[in-house]
mmCIF file of C-alpha atoms and ligand atoms in Angstrom:
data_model
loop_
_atom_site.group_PDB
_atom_site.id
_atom_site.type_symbol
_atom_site.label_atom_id
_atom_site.label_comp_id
_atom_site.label_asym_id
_atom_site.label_seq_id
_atom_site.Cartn_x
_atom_site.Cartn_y
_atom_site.Cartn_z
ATOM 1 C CA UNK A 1 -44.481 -4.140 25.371
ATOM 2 C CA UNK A 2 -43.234 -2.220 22.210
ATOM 3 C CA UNK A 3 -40.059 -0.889 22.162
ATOM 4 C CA UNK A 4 -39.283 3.345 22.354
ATOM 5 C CA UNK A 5 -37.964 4.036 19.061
ATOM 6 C CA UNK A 6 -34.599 6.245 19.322
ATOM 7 C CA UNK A 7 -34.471 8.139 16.347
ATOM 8 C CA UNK A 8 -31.328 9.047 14.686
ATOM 9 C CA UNK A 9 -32.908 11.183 12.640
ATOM 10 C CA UNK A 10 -34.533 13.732 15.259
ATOM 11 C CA UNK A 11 -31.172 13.232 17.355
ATOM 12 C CA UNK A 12 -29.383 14.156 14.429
ATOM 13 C CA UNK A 13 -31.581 16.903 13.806
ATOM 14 C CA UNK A 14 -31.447 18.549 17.223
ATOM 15 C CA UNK A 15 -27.816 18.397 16.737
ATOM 16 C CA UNK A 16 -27.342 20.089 13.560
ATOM 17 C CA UNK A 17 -29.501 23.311 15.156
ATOM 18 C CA UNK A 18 -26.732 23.073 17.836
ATOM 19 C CA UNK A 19 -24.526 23.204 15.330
ATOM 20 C CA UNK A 20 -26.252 25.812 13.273
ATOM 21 C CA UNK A 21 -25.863 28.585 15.940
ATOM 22 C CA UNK A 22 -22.147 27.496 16.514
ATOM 23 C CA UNK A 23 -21.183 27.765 12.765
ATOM 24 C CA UNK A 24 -22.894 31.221 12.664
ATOM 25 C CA UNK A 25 -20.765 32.577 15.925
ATOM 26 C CA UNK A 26 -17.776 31.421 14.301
ATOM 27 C CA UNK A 27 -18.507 33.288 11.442
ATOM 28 C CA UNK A 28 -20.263 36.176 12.753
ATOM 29 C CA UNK A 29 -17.211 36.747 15.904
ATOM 30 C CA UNK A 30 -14.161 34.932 13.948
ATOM 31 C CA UNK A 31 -14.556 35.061 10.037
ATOM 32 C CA UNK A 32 -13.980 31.065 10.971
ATOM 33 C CA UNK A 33 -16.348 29.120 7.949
ATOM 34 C CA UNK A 34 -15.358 25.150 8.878
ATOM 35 C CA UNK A 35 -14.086 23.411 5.511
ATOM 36 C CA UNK A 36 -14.813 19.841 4.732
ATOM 37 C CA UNK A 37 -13.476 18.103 1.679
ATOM 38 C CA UNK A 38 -14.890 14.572 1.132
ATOM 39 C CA UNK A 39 -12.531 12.233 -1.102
ATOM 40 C CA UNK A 40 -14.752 9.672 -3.150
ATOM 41 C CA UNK A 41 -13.047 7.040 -5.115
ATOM 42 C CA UNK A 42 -14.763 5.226 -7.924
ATOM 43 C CA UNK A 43 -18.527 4.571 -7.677
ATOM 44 C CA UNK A 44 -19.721 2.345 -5.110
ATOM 45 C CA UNK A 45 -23.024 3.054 -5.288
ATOM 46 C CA UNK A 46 -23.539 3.188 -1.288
ATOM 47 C CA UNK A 47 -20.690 5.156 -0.943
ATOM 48 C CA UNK A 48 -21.404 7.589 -3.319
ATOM 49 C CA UNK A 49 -24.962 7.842 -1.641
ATOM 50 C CA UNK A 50 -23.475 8.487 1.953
ATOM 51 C CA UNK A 51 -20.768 11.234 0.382
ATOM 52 C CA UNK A 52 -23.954 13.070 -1.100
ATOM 53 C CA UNK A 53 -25.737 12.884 2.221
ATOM 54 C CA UNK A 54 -22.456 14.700 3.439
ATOM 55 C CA UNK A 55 -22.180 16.983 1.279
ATOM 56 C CA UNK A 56 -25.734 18.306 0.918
ATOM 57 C CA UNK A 57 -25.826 18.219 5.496
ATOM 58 C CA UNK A 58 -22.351 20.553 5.106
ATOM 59 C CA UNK A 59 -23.826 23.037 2.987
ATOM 60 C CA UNK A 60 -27.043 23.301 4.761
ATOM 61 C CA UNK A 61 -24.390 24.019 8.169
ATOM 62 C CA UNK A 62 -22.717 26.911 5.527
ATOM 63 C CA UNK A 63 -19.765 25.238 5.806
ATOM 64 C CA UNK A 64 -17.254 25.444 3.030
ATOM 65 C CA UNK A 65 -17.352 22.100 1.501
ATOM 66 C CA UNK A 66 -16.018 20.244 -1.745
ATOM 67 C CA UNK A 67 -17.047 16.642 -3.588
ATOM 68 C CA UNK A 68 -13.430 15.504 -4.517
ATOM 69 C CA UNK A 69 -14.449 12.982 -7.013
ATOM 70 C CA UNK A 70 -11.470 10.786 -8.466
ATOM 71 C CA UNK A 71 -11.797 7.640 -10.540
ATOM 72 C CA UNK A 72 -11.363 4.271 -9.292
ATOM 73 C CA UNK A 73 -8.480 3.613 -11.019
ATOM 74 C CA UNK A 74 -6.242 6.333 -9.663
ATOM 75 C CA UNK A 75 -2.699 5.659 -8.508
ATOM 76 C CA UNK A 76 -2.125 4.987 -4.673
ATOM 77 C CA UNK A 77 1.171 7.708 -5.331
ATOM 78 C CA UNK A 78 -1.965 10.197 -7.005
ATOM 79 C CA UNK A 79 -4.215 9.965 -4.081
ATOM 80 C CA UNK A 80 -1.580 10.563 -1.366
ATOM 81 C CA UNK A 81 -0.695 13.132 -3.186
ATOM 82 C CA UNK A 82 -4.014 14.387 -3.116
ATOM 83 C CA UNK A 83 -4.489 14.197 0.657
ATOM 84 C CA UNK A 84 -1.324 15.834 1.272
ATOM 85 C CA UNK A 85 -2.464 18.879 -0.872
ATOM 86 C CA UNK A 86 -5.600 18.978 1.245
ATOM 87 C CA UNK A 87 -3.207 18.701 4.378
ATOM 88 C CA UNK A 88 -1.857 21.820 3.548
ATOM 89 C CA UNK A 89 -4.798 24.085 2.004
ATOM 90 C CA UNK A 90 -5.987 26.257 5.040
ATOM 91 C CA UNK A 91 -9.844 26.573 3.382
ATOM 92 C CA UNK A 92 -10.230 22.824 4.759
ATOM 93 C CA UNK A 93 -10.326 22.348 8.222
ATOM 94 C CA UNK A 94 -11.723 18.524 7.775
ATOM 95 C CA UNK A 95 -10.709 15.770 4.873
ATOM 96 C CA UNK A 96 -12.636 12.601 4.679
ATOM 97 C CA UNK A 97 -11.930 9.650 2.311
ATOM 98 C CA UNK A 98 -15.060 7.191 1.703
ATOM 99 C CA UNK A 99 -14.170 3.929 2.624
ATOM 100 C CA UNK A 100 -13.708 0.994 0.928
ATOM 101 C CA UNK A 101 -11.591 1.959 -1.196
ATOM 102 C CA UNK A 102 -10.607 0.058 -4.702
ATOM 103 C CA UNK A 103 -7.647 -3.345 -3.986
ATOM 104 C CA UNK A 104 -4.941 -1.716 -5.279
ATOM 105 C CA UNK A 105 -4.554 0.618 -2.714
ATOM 106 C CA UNK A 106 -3.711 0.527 0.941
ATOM 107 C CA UNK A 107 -5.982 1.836 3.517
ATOM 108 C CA UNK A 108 -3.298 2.371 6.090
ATOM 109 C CA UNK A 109 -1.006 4.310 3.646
ATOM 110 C CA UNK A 110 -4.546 6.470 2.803
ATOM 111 C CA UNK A 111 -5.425 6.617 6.882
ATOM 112 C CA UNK A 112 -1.993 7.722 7.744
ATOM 113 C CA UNK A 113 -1.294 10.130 4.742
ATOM 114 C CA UNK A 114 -4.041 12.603 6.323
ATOM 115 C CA UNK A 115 -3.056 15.268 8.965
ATOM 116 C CA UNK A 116 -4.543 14.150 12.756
ATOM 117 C CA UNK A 117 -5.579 17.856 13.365
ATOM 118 C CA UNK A 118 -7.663 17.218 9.979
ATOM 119 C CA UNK A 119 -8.893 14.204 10.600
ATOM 120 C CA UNK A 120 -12.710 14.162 11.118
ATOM 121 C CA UNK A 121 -13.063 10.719 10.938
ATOM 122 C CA UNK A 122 -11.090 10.040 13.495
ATOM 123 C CA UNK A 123 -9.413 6.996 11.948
ATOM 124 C CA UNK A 124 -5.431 8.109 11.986
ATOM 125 C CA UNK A 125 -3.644 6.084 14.957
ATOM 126 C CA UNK A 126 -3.197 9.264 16.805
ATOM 127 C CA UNK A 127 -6.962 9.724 17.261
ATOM 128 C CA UNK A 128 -7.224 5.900 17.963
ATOM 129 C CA UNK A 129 -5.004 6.217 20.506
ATOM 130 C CA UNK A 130 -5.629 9.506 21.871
ATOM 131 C CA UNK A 131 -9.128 7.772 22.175
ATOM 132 C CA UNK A 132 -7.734 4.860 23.857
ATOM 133 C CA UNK A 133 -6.364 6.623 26.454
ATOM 134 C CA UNK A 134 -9.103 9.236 27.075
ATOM 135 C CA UNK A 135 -7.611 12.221 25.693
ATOM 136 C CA UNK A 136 -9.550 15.143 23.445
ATOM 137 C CA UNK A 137 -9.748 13.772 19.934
ATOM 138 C CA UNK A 138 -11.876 13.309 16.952
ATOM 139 C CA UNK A 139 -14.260 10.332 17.713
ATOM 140 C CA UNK A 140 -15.106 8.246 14.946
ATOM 141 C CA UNK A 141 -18.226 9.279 13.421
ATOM 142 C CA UNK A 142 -20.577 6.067 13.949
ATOM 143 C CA UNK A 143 -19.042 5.566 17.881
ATOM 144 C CA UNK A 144 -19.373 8.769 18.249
ATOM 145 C CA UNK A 145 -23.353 8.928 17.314
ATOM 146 C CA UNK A 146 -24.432 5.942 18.883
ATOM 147 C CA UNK A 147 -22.967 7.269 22.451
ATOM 148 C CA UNK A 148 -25.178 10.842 21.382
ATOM 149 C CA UNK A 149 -27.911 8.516 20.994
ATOM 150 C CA UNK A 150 -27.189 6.550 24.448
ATOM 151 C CA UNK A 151 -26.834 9.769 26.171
ATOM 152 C CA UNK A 152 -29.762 11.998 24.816
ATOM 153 C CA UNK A 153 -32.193 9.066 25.027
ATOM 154 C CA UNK A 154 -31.258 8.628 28.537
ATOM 155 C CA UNK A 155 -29.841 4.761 28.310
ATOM 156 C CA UNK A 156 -28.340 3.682 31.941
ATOM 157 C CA UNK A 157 -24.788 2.359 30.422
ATOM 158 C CA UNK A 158 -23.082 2.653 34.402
ATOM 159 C CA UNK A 159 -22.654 -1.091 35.143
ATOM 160 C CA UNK A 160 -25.008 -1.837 32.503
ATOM 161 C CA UNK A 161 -24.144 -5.436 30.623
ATOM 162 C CA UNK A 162 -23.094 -3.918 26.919
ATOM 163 C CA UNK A 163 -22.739 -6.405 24.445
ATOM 164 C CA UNK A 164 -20.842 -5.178 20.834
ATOM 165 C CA UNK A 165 -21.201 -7.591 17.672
ATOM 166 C CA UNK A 166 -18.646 -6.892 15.329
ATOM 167 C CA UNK A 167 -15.215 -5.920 15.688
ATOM 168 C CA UNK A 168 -14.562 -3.719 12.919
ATOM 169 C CA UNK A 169 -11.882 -0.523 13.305
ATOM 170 C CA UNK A 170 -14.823 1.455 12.223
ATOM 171 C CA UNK A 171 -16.928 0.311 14.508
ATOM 172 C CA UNK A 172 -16.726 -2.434 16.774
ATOM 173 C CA UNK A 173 -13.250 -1.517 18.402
ATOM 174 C CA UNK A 174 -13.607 1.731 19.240
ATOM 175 C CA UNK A 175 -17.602 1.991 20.859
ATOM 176 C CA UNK A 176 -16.552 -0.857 22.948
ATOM 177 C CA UNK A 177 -13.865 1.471 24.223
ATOM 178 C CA UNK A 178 -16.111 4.329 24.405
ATOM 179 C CA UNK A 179 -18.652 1.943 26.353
ATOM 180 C CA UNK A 180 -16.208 1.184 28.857
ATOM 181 C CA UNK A 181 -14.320 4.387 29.572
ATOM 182 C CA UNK A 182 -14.913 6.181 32.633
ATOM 183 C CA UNK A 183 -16.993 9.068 30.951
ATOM 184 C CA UNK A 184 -20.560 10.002 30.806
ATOM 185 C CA UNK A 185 -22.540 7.451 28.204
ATOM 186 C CA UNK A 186 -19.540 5.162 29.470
ATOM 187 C CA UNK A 187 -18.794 2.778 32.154
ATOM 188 C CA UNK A 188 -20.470 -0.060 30.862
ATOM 189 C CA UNK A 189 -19.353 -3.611 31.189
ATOM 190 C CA UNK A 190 -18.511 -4.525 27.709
ATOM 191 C CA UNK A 191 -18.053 -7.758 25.982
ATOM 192 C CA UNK A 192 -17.270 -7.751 22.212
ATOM 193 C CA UNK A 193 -18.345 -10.615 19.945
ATOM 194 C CA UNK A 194 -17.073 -11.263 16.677
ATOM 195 C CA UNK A 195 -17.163 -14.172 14.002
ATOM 196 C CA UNK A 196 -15.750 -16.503 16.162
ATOM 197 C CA UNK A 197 -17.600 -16.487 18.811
ATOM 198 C CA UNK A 198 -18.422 -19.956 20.168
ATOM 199 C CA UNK A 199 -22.019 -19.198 21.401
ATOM 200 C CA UNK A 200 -23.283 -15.914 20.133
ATOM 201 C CA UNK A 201 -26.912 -16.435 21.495
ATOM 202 C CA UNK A 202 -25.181 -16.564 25.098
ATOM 203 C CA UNK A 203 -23.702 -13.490 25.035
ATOM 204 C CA UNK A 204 -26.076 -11.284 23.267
ATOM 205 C CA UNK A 205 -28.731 -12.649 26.225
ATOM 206 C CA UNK A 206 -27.406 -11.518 28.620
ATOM 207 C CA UNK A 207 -27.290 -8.098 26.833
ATOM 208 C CA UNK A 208 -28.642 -4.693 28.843
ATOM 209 C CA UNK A 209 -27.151 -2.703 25.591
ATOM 210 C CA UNK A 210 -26.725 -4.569 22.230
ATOM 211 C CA UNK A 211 -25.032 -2.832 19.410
ATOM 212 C CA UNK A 212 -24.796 -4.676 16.022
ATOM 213 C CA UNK A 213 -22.704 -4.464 13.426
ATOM 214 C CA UNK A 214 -22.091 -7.452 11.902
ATOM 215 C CA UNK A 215 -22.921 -6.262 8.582
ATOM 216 C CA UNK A 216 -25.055 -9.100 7.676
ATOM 217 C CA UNK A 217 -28.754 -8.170 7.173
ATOM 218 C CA UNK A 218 -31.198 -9.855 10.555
ATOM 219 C CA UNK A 219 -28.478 -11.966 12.127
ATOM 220 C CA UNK A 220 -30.190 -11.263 15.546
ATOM 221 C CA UNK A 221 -33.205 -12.794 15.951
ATOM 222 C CA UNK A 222 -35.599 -12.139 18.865
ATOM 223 C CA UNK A 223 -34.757 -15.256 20.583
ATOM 224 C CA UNK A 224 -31.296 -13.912 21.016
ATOM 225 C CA UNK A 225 -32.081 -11.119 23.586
ATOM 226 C CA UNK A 226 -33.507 -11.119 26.695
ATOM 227 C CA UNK A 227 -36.762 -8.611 27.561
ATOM 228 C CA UNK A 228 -36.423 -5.056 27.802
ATOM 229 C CA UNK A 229 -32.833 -4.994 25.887
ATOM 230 C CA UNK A 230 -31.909 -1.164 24.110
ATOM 231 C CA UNK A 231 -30.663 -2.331 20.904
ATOM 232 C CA UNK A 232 -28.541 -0.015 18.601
ATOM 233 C CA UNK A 233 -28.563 -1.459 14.707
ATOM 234 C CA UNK A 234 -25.524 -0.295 12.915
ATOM 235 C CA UNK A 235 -26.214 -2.413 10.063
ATOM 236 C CA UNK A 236 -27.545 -0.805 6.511
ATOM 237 C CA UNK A 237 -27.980 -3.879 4.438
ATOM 238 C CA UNK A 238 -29.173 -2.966 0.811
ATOM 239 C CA UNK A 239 -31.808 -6.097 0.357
ATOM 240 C CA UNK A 240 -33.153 -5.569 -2.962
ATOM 241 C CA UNK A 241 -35.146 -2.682 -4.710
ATOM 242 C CA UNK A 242 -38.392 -1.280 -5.057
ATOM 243 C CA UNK A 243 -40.126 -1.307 -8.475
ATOM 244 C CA UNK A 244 -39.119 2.528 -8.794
ATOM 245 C CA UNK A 245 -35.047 1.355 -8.758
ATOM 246 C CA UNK A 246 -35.042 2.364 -4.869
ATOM 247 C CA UNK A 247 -32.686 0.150 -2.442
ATOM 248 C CA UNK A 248 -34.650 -1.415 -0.186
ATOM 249 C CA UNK A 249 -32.524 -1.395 3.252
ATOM 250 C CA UNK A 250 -32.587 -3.984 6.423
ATOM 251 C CA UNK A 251 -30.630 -3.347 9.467
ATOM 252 C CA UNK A 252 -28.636 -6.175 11.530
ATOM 253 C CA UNK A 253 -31.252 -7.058 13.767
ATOM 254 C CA UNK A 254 -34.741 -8.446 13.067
ATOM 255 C CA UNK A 255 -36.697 -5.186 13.996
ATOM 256 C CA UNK A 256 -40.458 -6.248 13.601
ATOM 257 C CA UNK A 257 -39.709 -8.887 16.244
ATOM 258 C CA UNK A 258 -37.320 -7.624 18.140
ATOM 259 C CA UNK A 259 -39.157 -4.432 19.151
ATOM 260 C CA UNK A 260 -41.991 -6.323 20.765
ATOM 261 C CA UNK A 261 -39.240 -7.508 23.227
ATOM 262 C CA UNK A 262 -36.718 -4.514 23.457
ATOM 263 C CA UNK A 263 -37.586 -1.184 25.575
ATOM 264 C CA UNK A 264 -35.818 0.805 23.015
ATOM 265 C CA UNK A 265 -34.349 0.440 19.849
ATOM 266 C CA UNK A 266 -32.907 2.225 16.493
ATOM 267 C CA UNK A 267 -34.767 1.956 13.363
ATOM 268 C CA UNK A 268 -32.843 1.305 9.701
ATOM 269 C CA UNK A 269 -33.228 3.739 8.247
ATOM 270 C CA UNK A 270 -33.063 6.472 10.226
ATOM 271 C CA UNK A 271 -31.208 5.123 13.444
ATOM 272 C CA UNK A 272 -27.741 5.150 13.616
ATOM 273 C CA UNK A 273 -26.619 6.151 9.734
ATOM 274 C CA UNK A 274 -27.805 9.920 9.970
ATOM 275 C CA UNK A 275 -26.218 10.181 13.135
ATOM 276 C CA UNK A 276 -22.850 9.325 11.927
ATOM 277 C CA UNK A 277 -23.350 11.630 9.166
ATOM 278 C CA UNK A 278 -24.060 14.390 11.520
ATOM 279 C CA UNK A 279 -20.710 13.730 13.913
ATOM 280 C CA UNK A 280 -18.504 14.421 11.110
ATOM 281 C CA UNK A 281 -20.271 18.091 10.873
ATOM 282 C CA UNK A 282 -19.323 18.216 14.734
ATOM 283 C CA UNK A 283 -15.869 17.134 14.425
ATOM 284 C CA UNK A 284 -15.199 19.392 11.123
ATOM 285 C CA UNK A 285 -16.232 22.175 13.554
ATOM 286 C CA UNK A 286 -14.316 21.311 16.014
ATOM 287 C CA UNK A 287 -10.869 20.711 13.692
ATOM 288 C CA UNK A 288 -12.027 24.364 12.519
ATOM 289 C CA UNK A 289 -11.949 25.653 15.777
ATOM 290 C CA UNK A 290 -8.723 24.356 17.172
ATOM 291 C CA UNK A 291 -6.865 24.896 13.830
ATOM 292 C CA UNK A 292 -8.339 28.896 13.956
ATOM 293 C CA UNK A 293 -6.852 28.960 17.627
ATOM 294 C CA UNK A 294 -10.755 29.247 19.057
ATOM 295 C CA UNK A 295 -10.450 25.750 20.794
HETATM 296 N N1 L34 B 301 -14.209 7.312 5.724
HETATM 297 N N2 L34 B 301 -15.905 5.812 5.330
HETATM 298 C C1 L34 B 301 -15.406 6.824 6.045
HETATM 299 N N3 L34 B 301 -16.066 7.362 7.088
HETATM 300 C C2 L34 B 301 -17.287 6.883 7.449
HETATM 301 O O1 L34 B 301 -17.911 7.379 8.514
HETATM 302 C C3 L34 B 301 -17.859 5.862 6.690
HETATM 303 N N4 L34 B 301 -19.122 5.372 6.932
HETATM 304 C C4 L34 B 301 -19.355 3.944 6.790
HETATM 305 C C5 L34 B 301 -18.836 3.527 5.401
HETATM 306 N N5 L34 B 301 -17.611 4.196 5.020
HETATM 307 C C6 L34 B 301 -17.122 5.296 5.651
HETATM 308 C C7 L34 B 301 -20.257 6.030 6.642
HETATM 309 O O2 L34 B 301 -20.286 7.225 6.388
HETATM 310 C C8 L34 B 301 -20.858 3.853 6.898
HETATM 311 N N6 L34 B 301 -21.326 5.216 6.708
HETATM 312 C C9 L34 B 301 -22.681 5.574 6.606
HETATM 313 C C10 L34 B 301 -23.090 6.902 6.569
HETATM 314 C C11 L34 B 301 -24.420 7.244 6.458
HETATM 315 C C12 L34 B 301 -25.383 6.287 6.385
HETATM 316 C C13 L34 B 301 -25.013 4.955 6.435
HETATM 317 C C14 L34 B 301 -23.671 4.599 6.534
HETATM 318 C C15 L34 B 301 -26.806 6.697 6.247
HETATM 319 O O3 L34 B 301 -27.098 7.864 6.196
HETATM 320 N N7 L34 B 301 -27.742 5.747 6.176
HETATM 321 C C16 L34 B 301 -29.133 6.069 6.007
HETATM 322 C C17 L34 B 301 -29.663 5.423 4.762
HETATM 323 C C18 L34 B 301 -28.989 5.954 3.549
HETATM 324 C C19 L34 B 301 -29.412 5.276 2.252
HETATM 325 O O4 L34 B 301 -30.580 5.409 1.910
HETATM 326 O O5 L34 B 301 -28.568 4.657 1.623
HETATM 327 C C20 L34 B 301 -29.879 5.572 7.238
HETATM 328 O O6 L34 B 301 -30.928 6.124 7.533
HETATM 329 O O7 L34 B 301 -29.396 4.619 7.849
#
């Protein structure tokens, strides 16, 4: 039987109207327009496609939004300094900084420099463990979407057999705590497999819910999972490009196979990617709201 396909893009869609009528209120009953700066350095040509995305969603929500562009070479010192400046300027309510970022400078320093009431990404080790523990907090954007998706496509995760490839602070860490807290879209029994793995195949079986992100492009073949597996594909592997200059993308899973076997699945693109997208619109709302005093 072919698989339902959950689409990230109508989820993310339905969400933004949500959102829509929420940014108006704010407006309309508070003067409250949520501010989102989004730090890009140097010119990864992925990242600067993802920042655009951003960028053009945040303006379509009328928030207040900037394209910080700096070059790749700038000066850990410089960019702190930057974030700090955007710590303190009220019109932003949300500051993002594209990851990866160039050698020379140190994630940490960048993750820690920004503000935790600020931080829509939800990657400062307040929110990590504010998550951890089950408080309020910004959820990271990708985690965040792909337990949207669970919930609004009605996936079972109580007692369900989740199985997380990748282990990545992005990523892998934090949905396998999401899977596993005691929360709606949670309670799952989660295993997390990562590059050392002994037997891969094994786990990913035995998989109710298998999320991917490995970040390699069709490292799950259909012979890996068992019949009637909900597969979430994290991956966005740029493969080659069309004639026109286009990147062709794959996801982490073999999709053409695996959907014959699978009773739902995300498609790449349009599956998980414009769903994280989307969270960081509800999390800049929601830093605007409890930095305004609304929330
Ligand atoms: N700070 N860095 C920070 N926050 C994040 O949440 C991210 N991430 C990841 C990389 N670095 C980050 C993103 O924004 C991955 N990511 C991301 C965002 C959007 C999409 C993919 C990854 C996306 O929209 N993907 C489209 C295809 C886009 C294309 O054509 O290139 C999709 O349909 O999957």
């Amino acid at each position: 039987m072919a698989a339902k396909i959950i689409s990230g893009t109508q989820i993310a869609k339905q969400i933004r109207e949500e959102l829509r009528a929420e940014v108006a209120e704010m407006k309309d009953k508070q003067g409250v327009i949520p501010g989102l700066v989004t730090i890009l350095v140097g010119e990864n040509p992925a990242s600067i496609s993802y920042v655009t995305a951003k960028q053009r969603i945040a303006r379509d929500l009328a928030f207040h939004s900037f394209q910080d562009n700096q070059p790749a070479d700038i000066s850990e010192a410089d960019l702190l300094a930057l974030i700090e400046k955007y710590n303190h300027d009220p019109a932003f309510h949300g500051i993002l900084i594209q990851l990866p970022l160039p050698k020379h400078i140190d994630e940490g320093k960048v993750i820690y420099a920004v503000n935790p009431a600020k931080d829509v990404d939800g990657f400062h080790p307040v929110n990590v463990g504010k998550m951890v523990v089950g408080e309020p907090c910004f959820l990271p954007c990708t985690p965040h979407g792909i337990m949207e998706m669970l919930i609004r496509s009605e996936v079972e995760t109580s007692g369900a057999e989740a199985v997380i490839v990748g282990r990545s602070n992005i990523v892998g860490k934090p949905i396998a705590n999401l899977l596993l807290q005691k929360r709606e879209g949670g309670n799952a029994t989660v295993t997390l497999c990562h590059t050392r793995t002994r037997d891969m195949a094994f786990h990913t079986k035995r998989a109710d819910i298998l999320i991917v992100a490995a970040g390699r492009p069709r490292v799950i073949t259909a012979d890996m999972v068992k019949d009637g597996v909900v597969v979430i594909d994290v991956g966005v592997n740029r493969i080659g490009k069309t004639p026109e200059g286009k990147a062709i993308l794959c996801g982490d899973v073999d999709f053409d196979a695996i959907k014959e076997k699978a009773s739902a699945i995300t498609p790449v693109p349009g599956g998980v990617g414009p769903m994280t997208i989307t969270m960081l619109m509800k999390n800049t709302v929601q830093a605007a709201k409890q930095i305004s005093g609304l929330a």
